[in-house]
Short mmCIF file of C-alpha atoms in Angstrom, two decimals:
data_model
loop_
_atom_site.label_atom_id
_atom_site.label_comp_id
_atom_site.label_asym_id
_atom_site.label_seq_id
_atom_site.Cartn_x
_atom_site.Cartn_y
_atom_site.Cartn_z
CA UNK A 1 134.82 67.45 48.07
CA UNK A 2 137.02 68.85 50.57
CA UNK A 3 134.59 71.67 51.26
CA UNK A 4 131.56 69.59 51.61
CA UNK A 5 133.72 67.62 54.60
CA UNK A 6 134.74 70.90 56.40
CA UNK A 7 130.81 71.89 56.07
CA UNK A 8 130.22 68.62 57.81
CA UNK A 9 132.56 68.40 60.06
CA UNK A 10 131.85 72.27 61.48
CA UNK A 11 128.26 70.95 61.42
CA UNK A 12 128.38 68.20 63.68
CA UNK A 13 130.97 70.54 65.49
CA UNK A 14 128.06 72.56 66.34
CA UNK A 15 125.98 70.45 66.97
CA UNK A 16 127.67 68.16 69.26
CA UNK A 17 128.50 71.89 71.39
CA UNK A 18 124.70 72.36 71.53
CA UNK A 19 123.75 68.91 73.12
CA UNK A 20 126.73 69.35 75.84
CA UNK A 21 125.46 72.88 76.92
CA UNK A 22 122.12 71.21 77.10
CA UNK A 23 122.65 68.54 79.43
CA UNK A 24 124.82 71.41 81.49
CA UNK A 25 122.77 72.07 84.95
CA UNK A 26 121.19 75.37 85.33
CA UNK A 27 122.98 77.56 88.08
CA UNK A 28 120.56 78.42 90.79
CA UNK A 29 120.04 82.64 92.26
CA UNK A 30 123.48 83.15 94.93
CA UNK A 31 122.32 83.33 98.17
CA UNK A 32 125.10 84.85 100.87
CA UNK A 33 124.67 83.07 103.94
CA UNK A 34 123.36 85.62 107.03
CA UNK A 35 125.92 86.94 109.47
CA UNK A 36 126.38 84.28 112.72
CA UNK A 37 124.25 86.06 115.45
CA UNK A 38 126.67 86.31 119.03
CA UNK A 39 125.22 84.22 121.50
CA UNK A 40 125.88 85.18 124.85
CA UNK A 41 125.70 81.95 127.32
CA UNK A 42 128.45 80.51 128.98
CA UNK A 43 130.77 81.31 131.92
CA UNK A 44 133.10 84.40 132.09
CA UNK A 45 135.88 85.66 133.97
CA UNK A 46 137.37 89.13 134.38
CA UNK A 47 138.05 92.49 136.58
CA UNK A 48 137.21 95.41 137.10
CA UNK A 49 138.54 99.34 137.92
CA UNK A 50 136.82 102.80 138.78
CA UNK A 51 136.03 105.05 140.98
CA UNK A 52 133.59 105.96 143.86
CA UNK A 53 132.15 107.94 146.14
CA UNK A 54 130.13 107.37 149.58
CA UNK A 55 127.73 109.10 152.00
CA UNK A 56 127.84 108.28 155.84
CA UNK A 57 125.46 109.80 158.22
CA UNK A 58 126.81 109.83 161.78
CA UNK A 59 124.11 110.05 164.61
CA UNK A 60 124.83 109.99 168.75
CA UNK A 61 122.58 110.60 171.05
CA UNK A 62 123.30 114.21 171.14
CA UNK A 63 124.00 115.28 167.85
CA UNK A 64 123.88 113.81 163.52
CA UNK A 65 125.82 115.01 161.14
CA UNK A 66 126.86 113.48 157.32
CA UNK A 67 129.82 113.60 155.25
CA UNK A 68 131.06 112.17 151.93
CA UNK A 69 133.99 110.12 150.87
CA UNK A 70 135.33 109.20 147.47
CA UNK A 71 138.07 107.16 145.82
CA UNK A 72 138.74 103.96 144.04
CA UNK A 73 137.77 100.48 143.52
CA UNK A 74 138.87 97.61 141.58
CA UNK A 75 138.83 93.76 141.95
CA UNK A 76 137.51 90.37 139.71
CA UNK A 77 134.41 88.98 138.83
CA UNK A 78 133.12 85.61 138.00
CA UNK A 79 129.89 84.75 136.51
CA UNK A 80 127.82 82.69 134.27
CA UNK A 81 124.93 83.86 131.21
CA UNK A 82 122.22 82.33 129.36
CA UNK A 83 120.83 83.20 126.54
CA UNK A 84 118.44 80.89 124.22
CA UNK A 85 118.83 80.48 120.75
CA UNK A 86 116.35 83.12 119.19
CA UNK A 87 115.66 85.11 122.38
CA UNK A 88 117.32 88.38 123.26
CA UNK A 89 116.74 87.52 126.39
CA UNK A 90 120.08 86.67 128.60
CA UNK A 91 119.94 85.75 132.20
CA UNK A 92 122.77 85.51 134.77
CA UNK A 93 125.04 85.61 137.85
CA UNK A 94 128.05 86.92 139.12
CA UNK A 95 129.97 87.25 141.70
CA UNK A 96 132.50 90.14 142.68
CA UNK A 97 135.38 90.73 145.08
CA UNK A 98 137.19 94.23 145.04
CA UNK A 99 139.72 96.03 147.19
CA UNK A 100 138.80 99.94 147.70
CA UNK A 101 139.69 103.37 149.31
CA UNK A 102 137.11 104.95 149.24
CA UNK A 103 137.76 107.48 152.15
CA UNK A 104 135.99 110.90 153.30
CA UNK A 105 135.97 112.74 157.43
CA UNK A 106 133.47 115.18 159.02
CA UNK A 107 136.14 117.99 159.39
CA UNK A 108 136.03 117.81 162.87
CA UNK A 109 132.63 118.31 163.64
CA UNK A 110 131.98 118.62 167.04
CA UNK A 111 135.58 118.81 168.64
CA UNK A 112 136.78 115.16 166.90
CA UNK A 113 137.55 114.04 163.93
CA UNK A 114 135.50 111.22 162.30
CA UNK A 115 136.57 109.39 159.14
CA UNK A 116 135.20 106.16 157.29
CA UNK A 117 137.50 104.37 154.81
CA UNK A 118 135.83 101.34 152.46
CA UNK A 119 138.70 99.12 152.26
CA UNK A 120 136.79 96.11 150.36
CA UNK A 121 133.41 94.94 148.90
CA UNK A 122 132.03 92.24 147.37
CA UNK A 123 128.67 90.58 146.22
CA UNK A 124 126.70 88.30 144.70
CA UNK A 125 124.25 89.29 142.34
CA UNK A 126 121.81 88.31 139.33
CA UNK A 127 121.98 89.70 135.82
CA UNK A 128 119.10 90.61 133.41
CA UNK A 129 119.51 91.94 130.60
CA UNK A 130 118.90 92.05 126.55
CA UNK A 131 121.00 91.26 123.45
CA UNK A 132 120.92 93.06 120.41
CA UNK A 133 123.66 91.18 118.73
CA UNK A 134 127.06 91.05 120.81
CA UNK A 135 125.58 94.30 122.72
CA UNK A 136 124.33 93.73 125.67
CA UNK A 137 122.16 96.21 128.18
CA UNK A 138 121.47 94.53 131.65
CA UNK A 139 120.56 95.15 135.11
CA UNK A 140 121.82 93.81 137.98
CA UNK A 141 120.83 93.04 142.08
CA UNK A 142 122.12 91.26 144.83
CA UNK A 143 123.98 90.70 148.47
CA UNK A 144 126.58 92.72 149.24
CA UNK A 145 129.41 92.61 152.10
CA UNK A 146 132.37 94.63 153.33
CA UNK A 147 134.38 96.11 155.90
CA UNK A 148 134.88 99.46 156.33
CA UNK A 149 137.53 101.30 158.65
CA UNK A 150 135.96 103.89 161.34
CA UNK A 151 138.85 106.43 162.35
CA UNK A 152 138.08 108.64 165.78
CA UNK A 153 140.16 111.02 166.84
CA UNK A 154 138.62 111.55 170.47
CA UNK A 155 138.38 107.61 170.96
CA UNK A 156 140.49 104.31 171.82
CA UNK A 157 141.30 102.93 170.05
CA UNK A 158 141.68 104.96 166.89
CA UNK A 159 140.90 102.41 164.42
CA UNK A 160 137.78 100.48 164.14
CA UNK A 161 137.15 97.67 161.75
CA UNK A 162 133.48 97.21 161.03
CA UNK A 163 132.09 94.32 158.49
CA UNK A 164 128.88 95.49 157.05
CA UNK A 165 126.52 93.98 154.53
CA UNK A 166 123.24 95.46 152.63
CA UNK A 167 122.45 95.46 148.71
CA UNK A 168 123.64 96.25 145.73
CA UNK A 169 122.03 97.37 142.20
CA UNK A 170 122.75 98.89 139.41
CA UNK A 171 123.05 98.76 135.66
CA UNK A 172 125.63 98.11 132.77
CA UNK A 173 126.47 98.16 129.02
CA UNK A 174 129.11 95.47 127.97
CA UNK A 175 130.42 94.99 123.94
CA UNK A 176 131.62 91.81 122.56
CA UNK A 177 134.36 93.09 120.68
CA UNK A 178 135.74 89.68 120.29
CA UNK A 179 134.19 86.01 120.04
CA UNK A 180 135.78 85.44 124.20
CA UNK A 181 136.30 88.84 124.94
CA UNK A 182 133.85 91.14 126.64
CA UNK A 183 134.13 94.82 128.24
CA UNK A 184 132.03 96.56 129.86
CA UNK A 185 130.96 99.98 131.80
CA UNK A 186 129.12 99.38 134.76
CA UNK A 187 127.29 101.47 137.16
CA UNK A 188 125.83 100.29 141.30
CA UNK A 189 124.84 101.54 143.91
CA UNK A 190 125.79 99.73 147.51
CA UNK A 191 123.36 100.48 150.60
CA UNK A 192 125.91 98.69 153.30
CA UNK A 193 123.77 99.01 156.65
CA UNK A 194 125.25 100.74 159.61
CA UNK A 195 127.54 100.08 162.09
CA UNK A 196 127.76 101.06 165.56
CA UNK A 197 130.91 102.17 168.16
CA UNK A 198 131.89 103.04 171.01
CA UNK A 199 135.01 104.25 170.90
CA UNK A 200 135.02 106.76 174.38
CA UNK A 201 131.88 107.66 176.22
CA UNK A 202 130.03 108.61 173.76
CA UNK A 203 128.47 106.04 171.34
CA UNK A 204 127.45 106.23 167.85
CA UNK A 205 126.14 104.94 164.47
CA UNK A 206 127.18 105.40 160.90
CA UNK A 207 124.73 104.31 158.07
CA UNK A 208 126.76 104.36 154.54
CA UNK A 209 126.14 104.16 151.37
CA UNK A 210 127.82 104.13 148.00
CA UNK A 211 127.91 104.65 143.77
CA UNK A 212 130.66 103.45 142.11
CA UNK A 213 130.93 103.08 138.07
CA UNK A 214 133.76 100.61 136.66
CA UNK A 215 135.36 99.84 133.52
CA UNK A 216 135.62 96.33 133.08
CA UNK A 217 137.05 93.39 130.74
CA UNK A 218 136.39 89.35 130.57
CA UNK A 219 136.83 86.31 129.03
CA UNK A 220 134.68 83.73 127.93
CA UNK A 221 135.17 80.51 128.37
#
């Protein structure tokens, strides 16, 4: 008798185990959710450091000659991006301000001693450029303004202050290493116009020009 009632019991046992793993939901495949892609729009602030170097051709009415300068160059920068959702694409502007001395003479050609200093730049400039994640590969254009310091050693007075403006382009490669931190390695080129003095009796123009590449870092806001 008692063996007939542990039959049963393991019996219903069983079968009472089989009609709770039947009403059990089925477990669908796992599916790992794809990686956030970065998205690049929204304002940013930063700076910026490197080095440059400039060429200045002197001309007077009896004589040209040209000579380099080089140096360094660092400021801020302020700017906005926009990227839409599924589009590489990212547009954007920026604006720069940076202090410089970038300086170079002539050696003395001619009997004096001619020297141009950059002592600050700035511009304001659109941004191009495509995503590939939180990579970014742009190209840049725009305004830019300065002053540069004229130095004459046969002339009074010595020191001349000249504000110039032209364009600037160039081209750049920034990382988002962070979700509101950027850096970047930038490289323009800065056609500033010419300026003109007379600082004795003999007047003269310099046209200048510059490349500068910078290491820079922002935040996003």
């Amino acid at each position: 008798m008692l063996k007939r009632v542990i039959v049963v019991a393991v019996a219903a046992l069983c079968v009472s185990s089989a009609v709770q793993a039947a009403d059990m939901p089925i477990k669908g495949p796992y599916y790992k959710a794809a990686p956030a892609v970065f998205n690049w729009t929204g304002w940013f602030v930063g700076g910026q450091i490197g080095a440059g170097n400039g060429d200045h051709d002197r001309v007077t009415a009896a004589a040209s000659n040209s000579y380099d300068s080089s140096g360094i160059i660092g400021g801020l920068h302020v700017g906005y991006n926009w990227q839409a959702r599924g589009s590489s694409l990212v547009w954007g502007i920026e604006a720069d301000i940076n202090a410089a001395n970038i300086k170079g003479d002539d050696a003395g050609f001619g009997g004096f001693v001619d020297e141009s200093t950059l002592r600050w730049a700035g511009s304001i400039r659109g941004r191009l450029g495509i995503a590939n994640n939180n990579w970014l590969f742009y190209g840049t254009a725009g305004w830019a303004f300065g002053r540069i310091r004229h130095f004459n050693s046969g002339g009074a007075p010595l020191n001349n202050d000249a504000d110039v403006d032209g364009w600037t382009a160039g081209a750049g490669i920034e990382w988002a290493f962070a979700p509101r931190w950027t850096t970047r390695i930038e490289y323009r080129y800065y056609d500033l116009g010419d300026y003109s003095l007379a600082p004795g009796v003999l007047p003269f123009t310099v046209d200048s020009t510059y490349q500068t590449v910078t290491w820079g870092l922002s935040y996003r806001f």
